[in-house]
PDB file of C-alpha atoms in Angstrom:
ATOM      1  CA  MET A 393      22.045  -6.221 -11.732  1.00  0.00           C
ATOM      2  CA  SER A 394      18.981  -4.037 -11.899  1.00  0.00           C
ATOM      3  CA  ARG A 395      16.717  -4.666 -14.846  1.00  0.00           C
ATOM      4  CA  HIS A 396      15.233  -1.762 -16.699  1.00  0.00           C
ATOM      5  CA  PHE A 397      11.503  -1.604 -17.340  1.00  0.00           C
ATOM      6  CA  ALA A 398      10.910  -3.260 -20.691  1.00  0.00           C
ATOM      7  CA  ALA A 399       7.598  -1.735 -21.743  1.00  0.00           C
ATOM      8  CA  GLY A 400       9.110   1.292 -23.425  1.00  0.00           C
ATOM      9  CA  PRO A 401       6.777   4.278 -23.779  1.00  0.00           C
ATOM     10  CA  ARG A 402       4.185   2.696 -21.501  1.00  0.00           C
ATOM     11  CA  VAL A 403       6.125   4.040 -18.506  1.00  0.00           C
ATOM     12  CA  LEU A 404       4.709   7.436 -19.400  1.00  0.00           C
ATOM     13  CA  GLU A 405       1.217   6.100 -18.738  1.00  0.00           C
ATOM     14  CA  PHE A 406       1.854   5.528 -15.028  1.00  0.00           C
ATOM     15  CA  GLY A 407       0.844   8.196 -12.575  1.00  0.00           C
ATOM     16  CA  PRO A 408       3.279   9.895 -10.212  1.00  0.00           C
ATOM     17  CA  LEU A 409       6.017   8.191  -8.259  1.00  0.00           C
ATOM     18  CA  THR A 410       5.142   8.566  -4.603  1.00  0.00           C
ATOM     19  CA  GLY A 411       5.627   6.767  -1.312  1.00  0.00           C
ATOM     20  CA  ILE A 412       4.264   6.191   2.171  1.00  0.00           C
ATOM     21  CA  GLY A 413       5.986   9.085   3.898  1.00  0.00           C
ATOM     22  CA  ASP A 414       6.423   7.578   7.343  1.00  0.00           C
ATOM     23  CA  GLU A 415       8.724   4.925   5.878  1.00  0.00           C
ATOM     24  CA  ALA A 416      11.237   7.756   5.429  1.00  0.00           C
ATOM     25  CA  ALA A 417      10.676   9.782   8.610  1.00  0.00           C
ATOM     26  CA  PRO A 418       8.150  10.112  11.433  1.00  0.00           C
ATOM     27  CA  GLY A 419       7.431  13.821  11.002  1.00  0.00           C
ATOM     28  CA  THR A 420       6.115  15.868   8.110  1.00  0.00           C
ATOM     29  CA  ASP A 421       9.341  17.800   7.589  1.00  0.00           C
ATOM     30  CA  GLY A 422      11.408  14.636   7.279  1.00  0.00           C
ATOM     31  CA  GLN A 423       8.887  12.997   4.968  1.00  0.00           C
ATOM     32  CA  LEU A 424       8.848  16.019   2.668  1.00  0.00           C
ATOM     33  CA  ALA A 425      12.645  16.260   2.743  1.00  0.00           C
ATOM     34  CA  ALA A 426      12.925  12.670   1.476  1.00  0.00           C
ATOM     35  CA  LEU A 427      10.513  13.439  -1.357  1.00  0.00           C
ATOM     36  CA  ARG A 428      12.551  16.512  -2.314  1.00  0.00           C
ATOM     37  CA  ARG A 429      15.708  14.404  -2.501  1.00  0.00           C
ATOM     38  CA  LEU A 430      13.928  12.167  -4.994  1.00  0.00           C
ATOM     39  CA  GLY A 431      12.350  15.032  -6.922  1.00  0.00           C
ATOM     40  CA  TRP A 432       8.849  13.688  -6.205  1.00  0.00           C
ATOM     41  CA  ASN A 433       5.812  15.872  -5.488  1.00  0.00           C
ATOM     42  CA  ALA A 434       3.258  13.319  -4.250  1.00  0.00           C
ATOM     43  CA  ILE A 435       2.887  11.376  -1.010  1.00  0.00           C
ATOM     44  CA  GLU A 436       0.808   8.597   0.524  1.00  0.00           C
ATOM     45  CA  LEU A 437      -0.106   9.297   4.142  1.00  0.00           C
ATOM     46  CA  ARG A 438      -0.267   6.792   6.993  1.00  0.00           C
ATOM     47  CA  THR A 439       1.079   8.361  10.196  1.00  0.00           C
ATOM     48  CA  VAL A 440       2.593  11.642  11.318  1.00  0.00           C
ATOM     49  CA  ASP A 441       4.884  11.527  14.352  1.00  0.00           C
ATOM     50  CA  GLY A 442       3.586   8.033  15.049  1.00  0.00           C
ATOM     51  CA  THR A 443      -0.085   9.061  15.017  1.00  0.00           C
ATOM     52  CA  ALA A 444      -2.458   7.662  12.414  1.00  0.00           C
ATOM     53  CA  LEU A 445      -3.964  10.212  10.056  1.00  0.00           C
ATOM     54  CA  ALA A 446      -7.469   9.691  11.452  1.00  0.00           C
ATOM     55  CA  ASP A 447      -6.216  10.209  15.031  1.00  0.00           C
ATOM     56  CA  LEU A 448      -4.433  13.519  14.459  1.00  0.00           C
ATOM     57  CA  SER A 449      -5.868  16.457  16.334  1.00  0.00           C
ATOM     58  CA  ALA A 450      -7.580  19.140  14.280  1.00  0.00           C
ATOM     59  CA  ALA A 451      -4.616  21.436  14.875  1.00  0.00           C
ATOM     60  CA  ALA A 452      -2.084  18.799  13.826  1.00  0.00           C
ATOM     61  CA  PHE A 453      -4.072  17.977  10.705  1.00  0.00           C
ATOM     62  CA  GLY A 454      -4.293  21.663   9.846  1.00  0.00           C
ATOM     63  CA  THR A 455      -0.530  21.988  10.158  1.00  0.00           C
ATOM     64  CA  LEU A 456      -0.067  18.942   7.933  1.00  0.00           C
ATOM     65  CA  THR A 457      -2.296  20.291   5.178  1.00  0.00           C
ATOM     66  CA  ARG A 458      -0.531  23.665   5.256  1.00  0.00           C
ATOM     67  CA  ARG A 459       2.908  22.060   5.033  1.00  0.00           C
ATOM     68  CA  LEU A 460       1.835  19.908   2.090  1.00  0.00           C
ATOM     69  CA  ALA A 461       0.356  22.912   0.282  1.00  0.00           C
ATOM     70  CA  GLU A 462       3.450  25.015   0.890  1.00  0.00           C
ATOM     71  CA  ALA A 463       5.636  22.215  -0.486  1.00  0.00           C
ATOM     72  CA  GLY A 464       3.409  21.695  -3.538  1.00  0.00           C
ATOM     73  CA  VAL A 465       2.894  18.052  -2.604  1.00  0.00           C
ATOM     74  CA  THR A 466      -0.337  16.228  -3.465  1.00  0.00           C
ATOM     75  CA  VAL A 467      -1.756  13.186  -1.655  1.00  0.00           C
ATOM     76  CA  THR A 468      -2.376  10.101  -3.778  1.00  0.00           C
ATOM     77  CA  ALA A 469      -3.858   7.831  -1.100  1.00  0.00           C
ATOM     78  CA  VAL A 470      -4.155   7.269   2.627  1.00  0.00           C
ATOM     79  CA  ALA A 471      -3.270   3.982   4.307  1.00  0.00           C
ATOM     80  CA  SER A 472      -5.946   3.309   6.912  1.00  0.00           C
ATOM     81  CA  ARG A 473      -6.048   0.630   9.599  1.00  0.00           C
ATOM     82  CA  ILE A 474      -9.439  -0.644   8.439  1.00  0.00           C
ATOM     83  CA  GLY A 475      -9.415  -4.452   8.411  1.00  0.00           C
ATOM     84  CA  ASN A 476      -5.651  -4.582   8.847  1.00  0.00           C
ATOM     85  CA  TRP A 477      -3.403  -6.936  10.818  1.00  0.00           C
ATOM     86  CA  SER A 478      -4.330  -5.212  14.111  1.00  0.00           C
ATOM     87  CA  ARG A 479      -8.116  -5.526  13.645  1.00  0.00           C
ATOM     88  CA  PRO A 480      -9.401  -9.110  13.491  1.00  0.00           C
ATOM     89  CA  ILE A 481     -12.795 -10.008  12.078  1.00  0.00           C
ATOM     90  CA  THR A 482     -14.240 -10.410  15.592  1.00  0.00           C
ATOM     91  CA  GLY A 483     -13.482  -6.772  16.434  1.00  0.00           C
ATOM     92  CA  ASP A 484     -15.854  -3.821  16.497  1.00  0.00           C
ATOM     93  CA  LEU A 485     -16.967  -2.693  13.039  1.00  0.00           C
ATOM     94  CA  GLY A 486     -17.852   0.659  14.595  1.00  0.00           C
ATOM     95  CA  GLN A 487     -14.148   1.374  15.032  1.00  0.00           C
ATOM     96  CA  ASP A 488     -13.603   1.049  11.293  1.00  0.00           C
ATOM     97  CA  LEU A 489     -16.690   3.069  10.398  1.00  0.00           C
ATOM     98  CA  THR A 490     -15.573   5.849  12.717  1.00  0.00           C
ATOM     99  CA  GLU A 491     -12.129   5.900  11.124  1.00  0.00           C
ATOM    100  CA  LEU A 492     -13.672   5.959   7.658  1.00  0.00           C
ATOM    101  CA  ASP A 493     -15.903   8.904   8.573  1.00  0.00           C
ATOM    102  CA  VAL A 494     -12.926  10.889   9.842  1.00  0.00           C
ATOM    103  CA  LEU A 495     -10.892  10.012   6.760  1.00  0.00           C
ATOM    104  CA  ALA A 496     -13.757  11.076   4.509  1.00  0.00           C
ATOM    105  CA  GLU A 497     -13.524  14.586   5.937  1.00  0.00           C
ATOM    106  CA  ARG A 498      -9.742  14.622   5.827  1.00  0.00           C
ATOM    107  CA  CYS A 499      -9.501  13.204   2.330  1.00  0.00           C
ATOM    108  CA  ALA A 500     -11.822  15.974   1.152  1.00  0.00           C
ATOM    109  CA  GLY A 501      -9.395  18.500   2.585  1.00  0.00           C
ATOM    110  CA  LEU A 502      -6.427  16.718   1.025  1.00  0.00           C
ATOM    111  CA  GLY A 503      -7.992  16.276  -2.412  1.00  0.00           C
ATOM    112  CA  CYS A 504      -7.615  12.495  -2.143  1.00  0.00           C
ATOM    113  CA  ARG A 505     -10.132   9.693  -2.816  1.00  0.00           C
ATOM    114  CA  LEU A 506      -8.232   6.409  -2.274  1.00  0.00           C
ATOM    115  CA  VAL A 507      -8.280   4.730   1.153  1.00  0.00           C
ATOM    116  CA  ARG A 508      -6.281   1.532   1.696  1.00  0.00           C
ATOM    117  CA  ILE A 509      -8.084  -1.264   3.550  1.00  0.00           C
ATOM    118  CA  MET A 510      -7.527  -4.968   4.243  1.00  0.00           C
ATOM    119  CA  SER A 511      -9.943  -7.838   4.829  1.00  0.00           C
ATOM    120  CA  TYR A 512      -9.611  -8.755   8.499  1.00  0.00           C
ATOM    121  CA  PRO A 513      -7.433 -11.528   9.946  1.00  0.00           C
ATOM    122  CA  ASN A 514      -9.391 -14.492  11.274  1.00  0.00           C
ATOM    123  CA  ASP A 515      -9.914 -14.969  14.986  1.00  0.00           C
ATOM    124  CA  GLY A 516     -11.048 -18.539  15.524  1.00  0.00           C
ATOM    125  CA  LEU A 517     -14.013 -18.539  13.147  1.00  0.00           C
ATOM    126  CA  THR A 518     -14.703 -21.235  10.586  1.00  0.00           C
ATOM    127  CA  GLU A 519     -13.666 -20.454   7.023  1.00  0.00           C
ATOM    128  CA  THR A 520     -17.303 -19.976   6.021  1.00  0.00           C
ATOM    129  CA  GLU A 521     -18.154 -17.628   8.883  1.00  0.00           C
ATOM    130  CA  TRP A 522     -14.951 -15.658   8.345  1.00  0.00           C
ATOM    131  CA  ALA A 523     -15.805 -15.186   4.668  1.00  0.00           C
ATOM    132  CA  ASP A 524     -19.409 -14.228   5.386  1.00  0.00           C
ATOM    133  CA  ARG A 525     -18.413 -11.609   7.925  1.00  0.00           C
ATOM    134  CA  VAL A 526     -15.730 -10.116   5.674  1.00  0.00           C
ATOM    135  CA  LEU A 527     -18.113  -9.830   2.737  1.00  0.00           C
ATOM    136  CA  ALA A 528     -20.820  -8.251   4.881  1.00  0.00           C
ATOM    137  CA  ARG A 529     -18.479  -5.778   6.577  1.00  0.00           C
ATOM    138  CA  THR A 530     -16.815  -4.716   3.371  1.00  0.00           C
ATOM    139  CA  ALA A 531     -20.200  -4.072   1.763  1.00  0.00           C
ATOM    140  CA  VAL A 532     -21.128  -1.748   4.636  1.00  0.00           C
ATOM    141  CA  LEU A 533     -17.794   0.054   4.365  1.00  0.00           C
ATOM    142  CA  ALA A 534     -18.049   0.410   0.590  1.00  0.00           C
ATOM    143  CA  ASP A 535     -21.550   1.870   0.866  1.00  0.00           C
ATOM    144  CA  ARG A 536     -20.307   4.436   3.383  1.00  0.00           C
ATOM    145  CA  ALA A 537     -17.294   5.202   1.184  1.00  0.00           C
ATOM    146  CA  GLU A 538     -19.377   5.626  -1.970  1.00  0.00           C
ATOM    147  CA  ARG A 539     -21.656   8.126  -0.247  1.00  0.00           C
ATOM    148  CA  ALA A 540     -18.557  10.058   0.844  1.00  0.00           C
ATOM    149  CA  GLY A 541     -16.997  10.063  -2.627  1.00  0.00           C
ATOM    150  CA  LEU A 542     -14.173   7.718  -1.635  1.00  0.00           C
ATOM    151  CA  VAL A 543     -12.785   4.538  -3.172  1.00  0.00           C
ATOM    152  CA  LEU A 544     -11.608   1.769  -0.862  1.00  0.00           C
ATOM    153  CA  VAL A 545      -8.610  -0.118  -2.257  1.00  0.00           C
ATOM    154  CA  HIS A 546      -8.152  -3.592  -0.789  1.00  0.00           C
ATOM    155  CA  GLU A 547      -4.534  -4.678  -0.393  1.00  0.00           C
ATOM    156  CA  ASN A 548      -3.151  -8.170  -0.994  1.00  0.00           C
ATOM    157  CA  CYS A 549      -1.954  -8.374   2.589  1.00  0.00           C
ATOM    158  CA  ALA A 550      -3.577  -9.308   5.903  1.00  0.00           C
ATOM    159  CA  GLY A 551      -7.043 -10.792   5.864  1.00  0.00           C
ATOM    160  CA  TRP A 552      -9.407 -13.209   4.185  1.00  0.00           C
ATOM    161  CA  ALA A 553      -8.789 -12.014   0.613  1.00  0.00           C
ATOM    162  CA  GLY A 554      -5.172 -10.961   1.125  1.00  0.00           C
ATOM    163  CA  ASP A 555      -3.248 -13.834  -0.412  1.00  0.00           C
ATOM    164  CA  ARG A 556      -5.711 -15.414  -2.862  1.00  0.00           C
ATOM    165  CA  ALA A 557      -6.850 -13.938  -6.157  1.00  0.00           C
ATOM    166  CA  ASP A 558     -10.060 -15.976  -6.167  1.00  0.00           C
ATOM    167  CA  ARG A 559     -11.095 -14.496  -2.839  1.00  0.00           C
ATOM    168  CA  ALA A 560     -10.211 -10.956  -3.920  1.00  0.00           C
ATOM    169  CA  LEU A 561     -12.363 -11.408  -7.013  1.00  0.00           C
ATOM    170  CA  ARG A 562     -15.177 -12.889  -4.931  1.00  0.00           C
ATOM    171  CA  LEU A 563     -14.973  -9.858  -2.632  1.00  0.00           C
ATOM    172  CA  LEU A 564     -15.312  -7.497  -5.583  1.00  0.00           C
ATOM    173  CA  ARG A 565     -18.242  -9.446  -7.039  1.00  0.00           C
ATOM    174  CA  ALA A 566     -20.084  -9.758  -3.735  1.00  0.00           C
ATOM    175  CA  VAL A 567     -19.774  -6.094  -2.805  1.00  0.00           C
ATOM    176  CA  ASP A 568     -20.351  -4.956  -6.386  1.00  0.00           C
ATOM    177  CA  SER A 569     -19.561  -1.297  -5.761  1.00  0.00           C
ATOM    178  CA  PRO A 570     -17.565   1.323  -7.669  1.00  0.00           C
ATOM    179  CA  ALA A 571     -16.222   2.312  -4.252  1.00  0.00           C
ATOM    180  CA  LEU A 572     -14.251  -0.938  -3.896  1.00  0.00           C
ATOM    181  CA  ARG A 573     -11.188  -1.670  -5.997  1.00  0.00           C
ATOM    182  CA  LEU A 574      -7.816  -3.318  -5.404  1.00  0.00           C
ATOM    183  CA  LEU A 575      -4.433  -2.168  -4.184  1.00  0.00           C
ATOM    184  CA  PHE A 576      -1.640  -4.433  -5.395  1.00  0.00           C
ATOM    185  CA  ASP A 577       1.603  -4.604  -3.418  1.00  0.00           C
ATOM    186  CA  THR A 578       4.399  -6.154  -5.467  1.00  0.00           C
ATOM    187  CA  GLY A 579       6.348  -7.368  -2.429  1.00  0.00           C
ATOM    188  CA  ASN A 580       3.713  -9.106  -0.346  1.00  0.00           C
ATOM    189  CA  GLY A 581       3.944 -12.396  -2.179  1.00  0.00           C
ATOM    190  CA  VAL A 582       7.335 -13.185  -0.651  1.00  0.00           C
ATOM    191  CA  PRO A 583       6.260 -13.236   3.023  1.00  0.00           C
ATOM    192  CA  TYR A 584       2.845 -14.707   2.191  1.00  0.00           C
ATOM    193  CA  GLY A 585       4.203 -17.470  -0.035  1.00  0.00           C
ATOM    194  CA  TYR A 586       2.916 -16.755  -3.557  1.00  0.00           C
ATOM    195  CA  ARG A 587       4.296 -15.260  -6.786  1.00  0.00           C
ATOM    196  CA  ALA A 588       3.023 -11.714  -7.094  1.00  0.00           C
ATOM    197  CA  PRO A 589       2.973 -11.696 -10.927  1.00  0.00           C
ATOM    198  CA  ASP A 590       0.847 -14.850 -10.957  1.00  0.00           C
ATOM    199  CA  MET A 591      -1.729 -13.245  -8.681  1.00  0.00           C
ATOM    200  CA  LEU A 592      -1.609  -9.951 -10.555  1.00  0.00           C
ATOM    201  CA  ARG A 593      -2.512 -11.598 -13.876  1.00  0.00           C
ATOM    202  CA  ASP A 594      -5.983 -12.260 -12.488  1.00  0.00           C
ATOM    203  CA  LEU A 595      -6.354  -8.992 -10.594  1.00  0.00           C
ATOM    204  CA  ALA A 596      -4.776  -6.364 -12.866  1.00  0.00           C
ATOM    205  CA  PRO A 597      -8.034  -5.095 -14.433  1.00  0.00           C
ATOM    206  CA  TYR A 598      -9.304  -4.128 -10.969  1.00  0.00           C
ATOM    207  CA  VAL A 599      -6.158  -2.478  -9.576  1.00  0.00           C
ATOM    208  CA  ALA A 600      -6.548   1.213  -8.694  1.00  0.00           C
ATOM    209  CA  HIS A 601      -3.381   1.715  -6.630  1.00  0.00           C
ATOM    210  CA  VAL A 602       0.052   0.061  -6.406  1.00  0.00           C
ATOM    211  CA  HIS A 603       2.619  -0.315  -3.645  1.00  0.00           C
ATOM    212  CA  ILE A 604       6.203  -1.075  -4.615  1.00  0.00           C
ATOM    213  CA  LYS A 605       8.428  -3.203  -2.431  1.00  0.00           C
ATOM    214  CA  ASP A 606      10.751  -6.163  -2.990  1.00  0.00           C
ATOM    215  CA  ALA A 607      12.061  -8.965  -0.793  1.00  0.00           C
ATOM    216  CA  VAL A 608      13.810 -12.321  -0.597  1.00  0.00           C
ATOM    217  CA  ARG A 609      13.206 -15.394   1.523  1.00  0.00           C
ATOM    218  CA  THR A 610      15.921 -16.023   4.070  1.00  0.00           C
ATOM    219  CA  PRO A 611      17.336 -19.490   4.839  1.00  0.00           C
ATOM    220  CA  ASP A 612      15.318 -19.649   8.063  1.00  0.00           C
ATOM    221  CA  GLY A 613      12.072 -19.010   6.173  1.00  0.00           C
ATOM    222  CA  GLY A 614      11.835 -15.338   7.065  1.00  0.00           C
ATOM    223  CA  THR A 615      11.730 -12.301   4.814  1.00  0.00           C
ATOM    224  CA  ALA A 616      14.447  -9.745   4.097  1.00  0.00           C
ATOM    225  CA  TYR A 617      13.454  -6.616   2.218  1.00  0.00           C
ATOM    226  CA  THR A 618      15.592  -5.294  -0.615  1.00  0.00           C
ATOM    227  CA  LEU A 619      15.761  -2.437  -3.066  1.00  0.00           C
ATOM    228  CA  PRO A 620      13.055  -2.655  -5.767  1.00  0.00           C
ATOM    229  CA  GLY A 621      14.215  -4.951  -8.553  1.00  0.00           C
ATOM    230  CA  GLU A 622      16.848  -6.690  -6.426  1.00  0.00           C
ATOM    231  CA  GLY A 623      14.661  -9.301  -4.740  1.00  0.00           C
ATOM    232  CA  GLU A 624      12.494 -12.264  -5.673  1.00  0.00           C
ATOM    233  CA  ALA A 625       9.110 -10.508  -5.804  1.00  0.00           C
ATOM    234  CA  GLY A 626       8.973 -10.044  -9.579  1.00  0.00           C
ATOM    235  CA  VAL A 627       8.670  -6.249  -9.461  1.00  0.00           C
ATOM    236  CA  VAL A 628       9.635  -5.737 -13.103  1.00  0.00           C
ATOM    237  CA  GLU A 629       7.213  -8.422 -14.257  1.00  0.00           C
ATOM    238  CA  CYS A 630       4.454  -6.785 -12.210  1.00  0.00           C
ATOM    239  CA  LEU A 631       5.191  -3.398 -13.776  1.00  0.00           C
ATOM    240  CA  GLU A 632       5.020  -4.922 -17.237  1.00  0.00           C
ATOM    241  CA  LEU A 633       1.686  -6.581 -16.435  1.00  0.00           C
ATOM    242  CA  LEU A 634       0.256  -3.330 -15.079  1.00  0.00           C
ATOM    243  CA  ALA A 635       1.368  -1.422 -18.159  1.00  0.00           C
ATOM    244  CA  ALA A 636      -0.097  -4.068 -20.446  1.00  0.00           C
ATOM    245  CA  HIS A 637      -3.458  -3.700 -18.682  1.00  0.00           C
ATOM    246  CA  GLY A 638      -3.391   0.087 -19.008  1.00  0.00           C
ATOM    247  CA  TYR A 639      -2.811   0.919 -15.349  1.00  0.00           C
ATOM    248  CA  THR A 640      -2.395   4.700 -15.068  1.00  0.00           C
ATOM    249  CA  GLY A 641      -2.315   5.207 -11.311  1.00  0.00           C
ATOM    250  CA  ALA A 642       0.526   6.076  -8.981  1.00  0.00           C
ATOM    251  CA  LEU A 643       3.401   3.813  -7.981  1.00  0.00           C
ATOM    252  CA  SER A 644       3.746   4.222  -4.223  1.00  0.00           C
ATOM    253  CA  LEU A 645       6.976   3.163  -2.544  1.00  0.00           C
ATOM    254  CA  GLU A 646       6.612   1.135   0.668  1.00  0.00           C
ATOM    255  CA  PRO A 647      10.091  -0.367   0.938  1.00  0.00           C
ATOM    256  CA  HIS A 648       9.850  -1.754   4.510  1.00  0.00           C
ATOM    257  CA  LEU A 649      13.596  -1.237   4.842  1.00  0.00           C
ATOM    258  CA  ALA A 650      13.466   0.855   8.015  1.00  0.00           C
ATOM    259  CA  VAL A 651       9.798   0.841   9.013  1.00  0.00           C
ATOM    260  CA  ARG A 652       7.534  -2.208   9.302  1.00  0.00           C
ATOM    261  CA  PRO A 653       4.543  -1.353  11.518  1.00  0.00           C
ATOM    262  CA  HIS A 654       3.281  -4.945  11.745  1.00  0.00           C
ATOM    263  CA  GLU A 655       6.661  -5.956  13.229  1.00  0.00           C
ATOM    264  CA  GLY A 656       7.047  -2.922  15.469  1.00  0.00           C
ATOM    265  CA  LEU A 657      10.125  -1.801  13.517  1.00  0.00           C
ATOM    266  CA  ALA A 658      10.685   1.950  13.231  1.00  0.00           C
ATOM    267  CA  ARG A 659      14.238   3.090  12.555  1.00  0.00           C
ATOM    268  CA  ALA A 660      14.123   6.869  12.504  1.00  0.00           C
ATOM    269  CA  GLY A 661      16.726   9.447  11.522  1.00  0.00           C
ATOM    270  CA  GLU A 662      18.987   9.724   8.525  1.00  0.00           C
ATOM    271  CA  ASP A 663      19.251   5.951   8.202  1.00  0.00           C
ATOM    272  CA  ALA A 664      15.553   5.568   7.401  1.00  0.00           C
ATOM    273  CA  ALA A 665      15.533   8.533   5.044  1.00  0.00           C
ATOM    274  CA  ASP A 666      18.604   7.293   3.187  1.00  0.00           C
ATOM    275  CA  LEU A 667      17.122   3.816   2.751  1.00  0.00           C
ATOM    276  CA  PHE A 668      13.861   5.295   1.476  1.00  0.00           C
ATOM    277  CA  VAL A 669      15.705   7.500  -1.014  1.00  0.00           C
ATOM    278  CA  ARG A 670      17.845   4.586  -2.220  1.00  0.00           C
ATOM    279  CA  ALA A 671      14.698   2.535  -2.766  1.00  0.00           C
ATOM    280  CA  GLY A 672      13.105   5.418  -4.668  1.00  0.00           C
ATOM    281  CA  GLN A 673      16.165   5.762  -6.869  1.00  0.00           C
ATOM    282  CA  ALA A 674      16.057   2.035  -7.575  1.00  0.00           C
ATOM    283  CA  LEU A 675      12.406   2.259  -8.596  1.00  0.00           C
ATOM    284  CA  ALA A 676      13.146   5.199 -10.864  1.00  0.00           C
ATOM    285  CA  GLY A 677      15.986   3.194 -12.382  1.00  0.00           C
ATOM    286  CA  LEU A 678      13.659   0.289 -13.149  1.00  0.00           C
ATOM    287  CA  LEU A 679      11.376   2.687 -14.982  1.00  0.00           C
ATOM    288  CA  GLY A 680      14.211   4.238 -16.953  1.00  0.00           C
ATOM    289  CA  ALA A 681      13.541   7.507 -15.121  1.00  0.00           C
ATOM    290  CA  GLY A 682      16.867   7.678 -13.308  1.00  0.00           C
ATOM    291  CA  GLN A 683      20.059   5.839 -12.550  1.00  0.00           C
ATOM    292  CA  PRO A 684      19.466   2.290 -11.278  1.00  0.00           C
ATOM    293  CA  VAL A 685      20.912   1.245  -7.948  1.00  0.00           C
ATOM    294  CA  THR A 686      22.629  -2.141  -8.124  1.00  0.00           C
ATOM    295  CA  GLY A 687      23.367  -4.725  -5.481  1.00  0.00           C
ATOM    296  CA  LEU A 688      21.512  -5.964  -2.428  1.00  0.00           C
ATOM    297  CA  LEU A 689      21.633  -3.847   0.693  1.00  0.00           C
ATOM    298  CA  ASP A 690      24.505  -4.764   2.977  1.00  0.00           C
ATOM    299  CA  GLY A 691      23.451  -6.548   6.102  1.00  0.00           C
ATOM    300  CA  PRO A 692      19.997  -7.240   7.504  1.00  0.00           C
ATOM    301  CA  VAL A 693      17.212  -4.704   7.217  1.00  0.00           C
TER     302      VAL A 693
END
């Protein structure tokens, strides 16, 4: 059964419920339609019609901003590719700086300050060299972000500091910038092999953005994603920890039920939208803001 959020009035202290739109549909219209079904008026942007936000043409970006304004939808954050699973530490830093510069302009137009980053998968370097390069690169990125009025939020996902709280804290200390904070994803502990609530206890004071997903380990050691609150990720416990630490930011749905970019999975159409909406309803149910959805999804996702 779904468990309701146990922190009582603290639920009112969270920011808006939102989600990464391309997990519901490739195009803007489909993404906005899924939000309307949930009654949400905020979105996190990653791609539009399969194109990353920073790579959209000026005309396509203009159309996007108009559609969002017409729908009364605000942007809570953008999910960049900076330091992510596709960009190892041996890659060209210039690529990330260029993307950040474009996003700085686009975030200004969207009224958004948060940019999701990761901390670079290794590519044959020693542990020490990997760490040194990550710390140096992130400092450069944070300086550029601060001058642009942005805040980089590092996700507990791919990269040097992705699955260890001590490294995430070391990253924050080494960079020592108000333009670097943390993004905590409740579901990433399952595929990466740690308990998300245990990591969050150390990181909660530095969290500026939250992704919501849930998952279970499969008998073959893989990961199957579930509705929020129905897996093994400890979503409810994470919400309680965030509330106890006074987190007031958005809760952004990234269910991975129909779209998982790192696996090349992109199930479009009504199926993806329906799964996204079901996950949103489950999250609202956990918060006491709607009817909970019970039971694991039927079949593999």
